[in-house]
């Protein structure tokens, strides 16, 4: 038994040259968006990272091999496959050891990125504390990962399908810096603003990279959550979304959706209930996060 890691050609080159790299997750492709938009978005986001002067490293497990950077055919297969596992921290080793195929969540992507020496990672939204967590105890492993793995994660805040105040409380307890970009308010994924103030604010990629390096200098183990608001032209107002989210949540409860299935179910229901508008917004914010992550990656190598 040995850990097999396969780097894509462009990631190999960037690692040899000491060039800036940005990790990308694959659960957003397999469980977060429908085919064929998921494939187009995955490629577009990679292109956005390149346009930002960095190299994209999309991470997934394919037949027991940890891929850091996916070649075209692999990405295509993954986007169309329907039997791909969703891998968080708890699942990664088991999938690798048994020759399985799986897409990495934020938590598992952070672990792989850190293994590959990649300091920054772009996604849409992180997992968090779910509504009703007092009963269900459904708290994403993403939060604990941010506390222990030194990767800066660029997201558009937390989705309003989560209990955002409790999510921020857990991040505070875990000692995770939560940094809103260019505003005081914590962004709410599909909407730029939430009623909550972010614990920290920074206005440049240089500051975010400096804070990342400072944590390392202090010997602190975890990462940072960078909350980058969705571009104004693409946001969906919170008041439009509130009843839709409530509907999706009551559908999930009625259908007894539990565990790993909760986030994909809610995203799919919201997609249907907004006639696809949630996906358009989701795409815009992921691309925006990829651009910022590329800029942070360039500052990190200076
Ligand atoms: N945000 C999205 N789309 C997604 C996810 C988050 O916009 O698909 C995925 C991420 O991979 C995240 C995961 O890590 O959902 C969280 O799942 P859970 O709540 O089961 O930990
Ligand atoms: Mn969960």
mmCIF file with all atom_site columns, N, CA and C in Angstrom, residues 124-154:
data_model
loop_
_atom_site.group_PDB
_atom_site.id
_atom_site.type_symbol
_atom_site.label_atom_id
_atom_site.label_alt_id
_atom_site.label_comp_id
_atom_site.label_asym_id
_atom_site.label_entity_id
_atom_site.label_seq_id
_atom_site.pdbx_PDB_ins_code
_atom_site.Cartn_x
_atom_site.Cartn_y
_atom_site.Cartn_z
_atom_site.occupancy
_atom_site.B_iso_or_equiv
_atom_site.pdbx_formal_charge
_atom_site.auth_seq_id
_atom_site.auth_comp_id
_atom_site.auth_asym_id
_atom_site.auth_atom_id
_atom_site.pdbx_PDB_model_num
ATOM 1  N N  . UNK A 1 124 ? -17.036 27.662 -4.250 1.00 0.00 ? 124 UNK A N  1
ATOM 2  C CA . UNK A 1 124 ? -18.238 28.494 -4.199 1.00 0.00 ? 124 UNK A CA 1
ATOM 3  C C  . UNK A 1 124 ? -18.553 28.835 -2.757 1.00 0.00 ? 124 UNK A C  1
ATOM 4  N N  . UNK A 1 125 ? -19.074 27.842 -2.060 1.00 0.00 ? 125 UNK A N  1
ATOM 5  C CA . UNK A 1 125 ? -19.397 28.047 -0.651 1.00 0.00 ? 125 UNK A CA 1
ATOM 6  C C  . UNK A 1 125 ? -18.853 26.893 0.158  1.00 0.00 ? 125 UNK A C  1
ATOM 7  N N  . UNK A 1 126 ? -18.572 27.140 1.423  1.00 0.00 ? 126 UNK A N  1
ATOM 8  C CA . UNK A 1 126 ? -18.119 26.051 2.287  1.00 0.00 ? 126 UNK A CA 1
ATOM 9  C C  . UNK A 1 126 ? -19.332 25.390 2.938  1.00 0.00 ? 126 UNK A C  1
ATOM 10 N N  . UNK A 1 127 ? -19.135 24.186 3.449  1.00 0.00 ? 127 UNK A N  1
ATOM 11 C CA . UNK A 1 127 ? -20.137 23.582 4.305  1.00 0.00 ? 127 UNK A CA 1
ATOM 12 C C  . UNK A 1 127 ? -20.099 24.281 5.657  1.00 0.00 ? 127 UNK A C  1
ATOM 13 N N  . UNK A 1 128 ? -21.169 24.122 6.430  1.00 0.00 ? 128 UNK A N  1
ATOM 14 C CA . UNK A 1 128 ? -21.203 24.788 7.727  1.00 0.00 ? 128 UNK A CA 1
ATOM 15 C C  . UNK A 1 128 ? -22.168 24.112 8.670  1.00 0.00 ? 128 UNK A C  1
ATOM 16 N N  . UNK A 1 129 ? -22.704 24.898 9.585  1.00 0.00 ? 129 UNK A N  1
ATOM 17 C CA . UNK A 1 129 ? -23.693 24.373 10.530 1.00 0.00 ? 129 UNK A CA 1
ATOM 18 C C  . UNK A 1 129 ? -25.062 24.450 9.849  1.00 0.00 ? 129 UNK A C  1
ATOM 19 N N  . UNK A 1 130 ? -25.726 23.308 9.724  1.00 0.00 ? 130 UNK A N  1
ATOM 20 C CA . UNK A 1 130 ? -27.032 23.308 9.052  1.00 0.00 ? 130 UNK A CA 1
ATOM 21 C C  . UNK A 1 130 ? -28.134 23.813 9.969  1.00 0.00 ? 130 UNK A C  1
ATOM 22 N N  . UNK A 1 131 ? -29.175 24.359 9.355  1.00 0.00 ? 131 UNK A N  1
ATOM 23 C CA . UNK A 1 131 ? -30.397 24.697 10.096 1.00 0.00 ? 131 UNK A CA 1
ATOM 24 C C  . UNK A 1 131 ? -30.853 23.446 10.844 1.00 0.00 ? 131 UNK A C  1
ATOM 25 N N  . UNK A 1 132 ? -31.255 23.608 12.061 1.00 0.00 ? 132 UNK A N  1
ATOM 26 C CA . UNK A 1 132 ? -31.736 22.456 12.829 1.00 0.00 ? 132 UNK A CA 1
ATOM 27 C C  . UNK A 1 132 ? -30.608 21.636 13.434 1.00 0.00 ? 132 UNK A C  1
ATOM 28 N N  . UNK A 1 133 ? -29.389 22.162 13.403 1.00 0.00 ? 133 UNK A N  1
ATOM 29 C CA . UNK A 1 133 ? -28.232 21.401 13.895 1.00 0.00 ? 133 UNK A CA 1
ATOM 30 C C  . UNK A 1 133 ? -28.359 21.035 15.373 1.00 0.00 ? 133 UNK A C  1
ATOM 31 N N  . UNK A 1 134 ? -29.127 21.835 16.118 1.00 0.00 ? 134 UNK A N  1
ATOM 32 C CA . UNK A 1 134 ? -29.305 21.514 17.535 1.00 0.00 ? 134 UNK A CA 1
ATOM 33 C C  . UNK A 1 134 ? -29.931 20.130 17.687 1.00 0.00 ? 134 UNK A C  1
ATOM 34 N N  . UNK A 1 135 ? -30.770 19.737 16.717 1.00 0.00 ? 135 UNK A N  1
ATOM 35 C CA . UNK A 1 135 ? -31.352 18.394 16.744 1.00 0.00 ? 135 UNK A CA 1
ATOM 36 C C  . UNK A 1 135 ? -30.491 17.393 15.968 1.00 0.00 ? 135 UNK A C  1
ATOM 37 N N  . UNK A 1 136 ? -30.045 17.797 14.754 1.00 0.00 ? 136 UNK A N  1
ATOM 38 C CA . UNK A 1 136 ? -29.404 16.827 13.862 1.00 0.00 ? 136 UNK A CA 1
ATOM 39 C C  . UNK A 1 136 ? -27.897 16.691 14.083 1.00 0.00 ? 136 UNK A C  1
ATOM 40 N N  . UNK A 1 137 ? -27.270 17.677 14.723 1.00 0.00 ? 137 UNK A N  1
ATOM 41 C CA . UNK A 1 137 ? -25.804 17.725 14.876 1.00 0.00 ? 137 UNK A CA 1
ATOM 42 C C  . UNK A 1 137 ? -25.105 17.804 13.520 1.00 0.00 ? 137 UNK A C  1
ATOM 43 N N  . UNK A 1 138 ? -25.793 18.251 12.469 1.00 0.00 ? 138 UNK A N  1
ATOM 44 C CA . UNK A 1 138 ? -25.181 18.295 11.135 1.00 0.00 ? 138 UNK A CA 1
ATOM 45 C C  . UNK A 1 138 ? -24.285 19.527 11.001 1.00 0.00 ? 138 UNK A C  1
ATOM 46 N N  . UNK A 1 139 ? -23.011 19.301 11.232 1.00 0.00 ? 139 UNK A N  1
ATOM 47 C CA . UNK A 1 139 ? -22.002 20.362 11.112 1.00 0.00 ? 139 UNK A CA 1
ATOM 48 C C  . UNK A 1 139 ? -20.930 19.854 10.161 1.00 0.00 ? 139 UNK A C  1
ATOM 49 N N  . UNK A 1 140 ? -20.678 20.593 9.078  1.00 0.00 ? 140 UNK A N  1
ATOM 50 C CA . UNK A 1 140 ? -19.740 20.128 8.057  1.00 0.00 ? 140 UNK A CA 1
ATOM 51 C C  . UNK A 1 140 ? -18.324 20.002 8.615  1.00 0.00 ? 140 UNK A C  1
ATOM 52 N N  . UNK A 1 141 ? -17.638 18.957 8.173  1.00 0.00 ? 141 UNK A N  1
ATOM 53 C CA . UNK A 1 141 ? -16.229 18.766 8.527  1.00 0.00 ? 141 UNK A CA 1
ATOM 54 C C  . UNK A 1 141 ? -15.352 19.871 7.931  1.00 0.00 ? 141 UNK A C  1
ATOM 55 N N  . UNK A 1 142 ? -15.897 20.641 6.990  1.00 0.00 ? 142 UNK A N  1
ATOM 56 C CA . UNK A 1 142 ? -15.128 21.762 6.422  1.00 0.00 ? 142 UNK A CA 1
ATOM 57 C C  . UNK A 1 142 ? -14.661 22.719 7.519  1.00 0.00 ? 142 UNK A C  1
ATOM 58 N N  . UNK A 1 143 ? -15.493 22.931 8.525  1.00 0.00 ? 143 UNK A N  1
ATOM 59 C CA . UNK A 1 143 ? -15.162 23.921 9.560  1.00 0.00 ? 143 UNK A CA 1
ATOM 60 C C  . UNK A 1 143 ? -13.960 23.469 10.389 1.00 0.00 ? 143 UNK A C  1
ATOM 61 N N  . UNK A 1 144 ? -13.941 22.190 10.749 1.00 0.00 ? 144 UNK A N  1
ATOM 62 C CA . UNK A 1 144 ? -12.823 21.668 11.535 1.00 0.00 ? 144 UNK A CA 1
ATOM 63 C C  . UNK A 1 144 ? -11.553 21.573 10.685 1.00 0.00 ? 144 UNK A C  1
ATOM 64 N N  . UNK A 1 145 ? -11.739 21.373 9.380  1.00 0.00 ? 145 UNK A N  1
ATOM 65 C CA . UNK A 1 145 ? -10.574 21.336 8.485  1.00 0.00 ? 145 UNK A CA 1
ATOM 66 C C  . UNK A 1 145 ? -9.898  22.702 8.434  1.00 0.00 ? 145 UNK A C  1
ATOM 67 N N  . UNK A 1 146 ? -10.718 23.737 8.352  1.00 0.00 ? 146 UNK A N  1
ATOM 68 C CA . UNK A 1 146 ? -10.167 25.099 8.327  1.00 0.00 ? 146 UNK A CA 1
ATOM 69 C C  . UNK A 1 146 ? -9.352  25.372 9.588  1.00 0.00 ? 146 UNK A C  1
ATOM 70 N N  . UNK A 1 147 ? -9.695  24.686 10.677 1.00 0.00 ? 147 UNK A N  1
ATOM 71 C CA . UNK A 1 147 ? -8.978  24.897 11.937 1.00 0.00 ? 147 UNK A CA 1
ATOM 72 C C  . UNK A 1 147 ? -7.636  24.178 11.968 1.00 0.00 ? 147 UNK A C  1
ATOM 73 N N  . UNK A 1 148 ? -7.432  23.197 11.096 1.00 0.00 ? 148 UNK A N  1
ATOM 74 C CA . UNK A 1 148 ? -6.208  22.400 11.232 1.00 0.00 ? 148 UNK A CA 1
ATOM 75 C C  . UNK A 1 148 ? -5.318  22.321 10.006 1.00 0.00 ? 148 UNK A C  1
ATOM 76 N N  . UNK A 1 149 ? -5.791  22.716 8.847  1.00 0.00 ? 149 UNK A N  1
ATOM 77 C CA . UNK A 1 149 ? -4.987  22.581 7.625  1.00 0.00 ? 149 UNK A CA 1
ATOM 78 C C  . UNK A 1 149 ? -4.711  23.968 7.032  1.00 0.00 ? 149 UNK A C  1
ATOM 79 N N  . UNK A 1 150 ? -3.432  24.283 6.830  1.00 0.00 ? 150 UNK A N  1
ATOM 80 C CA . UNK A 1 150 ? -3.059  25.662 6.499  1.00 0.00 ? 150 UNK A CA 1
ATOM 81 C C  . UNK A 1 150 ? -3.275  26.050 5.035  1.00 0.00 ? 150 UNK A C  1
ATOM 82 N N  . UNK A 1 151 ? -4.522  26.081 4.626  1.00 0.00 ? 151 UNK A N  1
ATOM 83 C CA . UNK A 1 151 ? -4.864  26.492 3.266  1.00 0.00 ? 151 UNK A CA 1
ATOM 84 C C  . UNK A 1 151 ? -5.864  27.644 3.366  1.00 0.00 ? 151 UNK A C  1
ATOM 85 N N  . UNK A 1 152 ? -5.646  28.682 2.581  1.00 0.00 ? 152 UNK A N  1
ATOM 86 C CA . UNK A 1 152 ? -6.588  29.805 2.523  1.00 0.00 ? 152 UNK A CA 1
ATOM 87 C C  . UNK A 1 152 ? -7.679  29.465 1.516  1.00 0.00 ? 152 UNK A C  1
ATOM 88 N N  . UNK A 1 153 ? -8.921  29.447 1.988  1.00 0.00 ? 153 UNK A N  1
ATOM 89 C CA . UNK A 1 153 ? -10.055 29.036 1.154  1.00 0.00 ? 153 UNK A CA 1
ATOM 90 C C  . UNK A 1 153 ? -10.863 30.273 0.763  1.00 0.00 ? 153 UNK A C  1
ATOM 91 N N  . UNK A 1 154 ? -10.988 30.499 -0.543 1.00 0.00 ? 154 UNK A N  1
ATOM 92 C CA . UNK A 1 154 ? -11.772 31.635 -1.030 1.00 0.00 ? 154 UNK A CA 1
ATOM 93 C C  . UNK A 1 154 ? -13.164 31.136 -1.399 1.00 0.00 ? 154 UNK A C  1
#
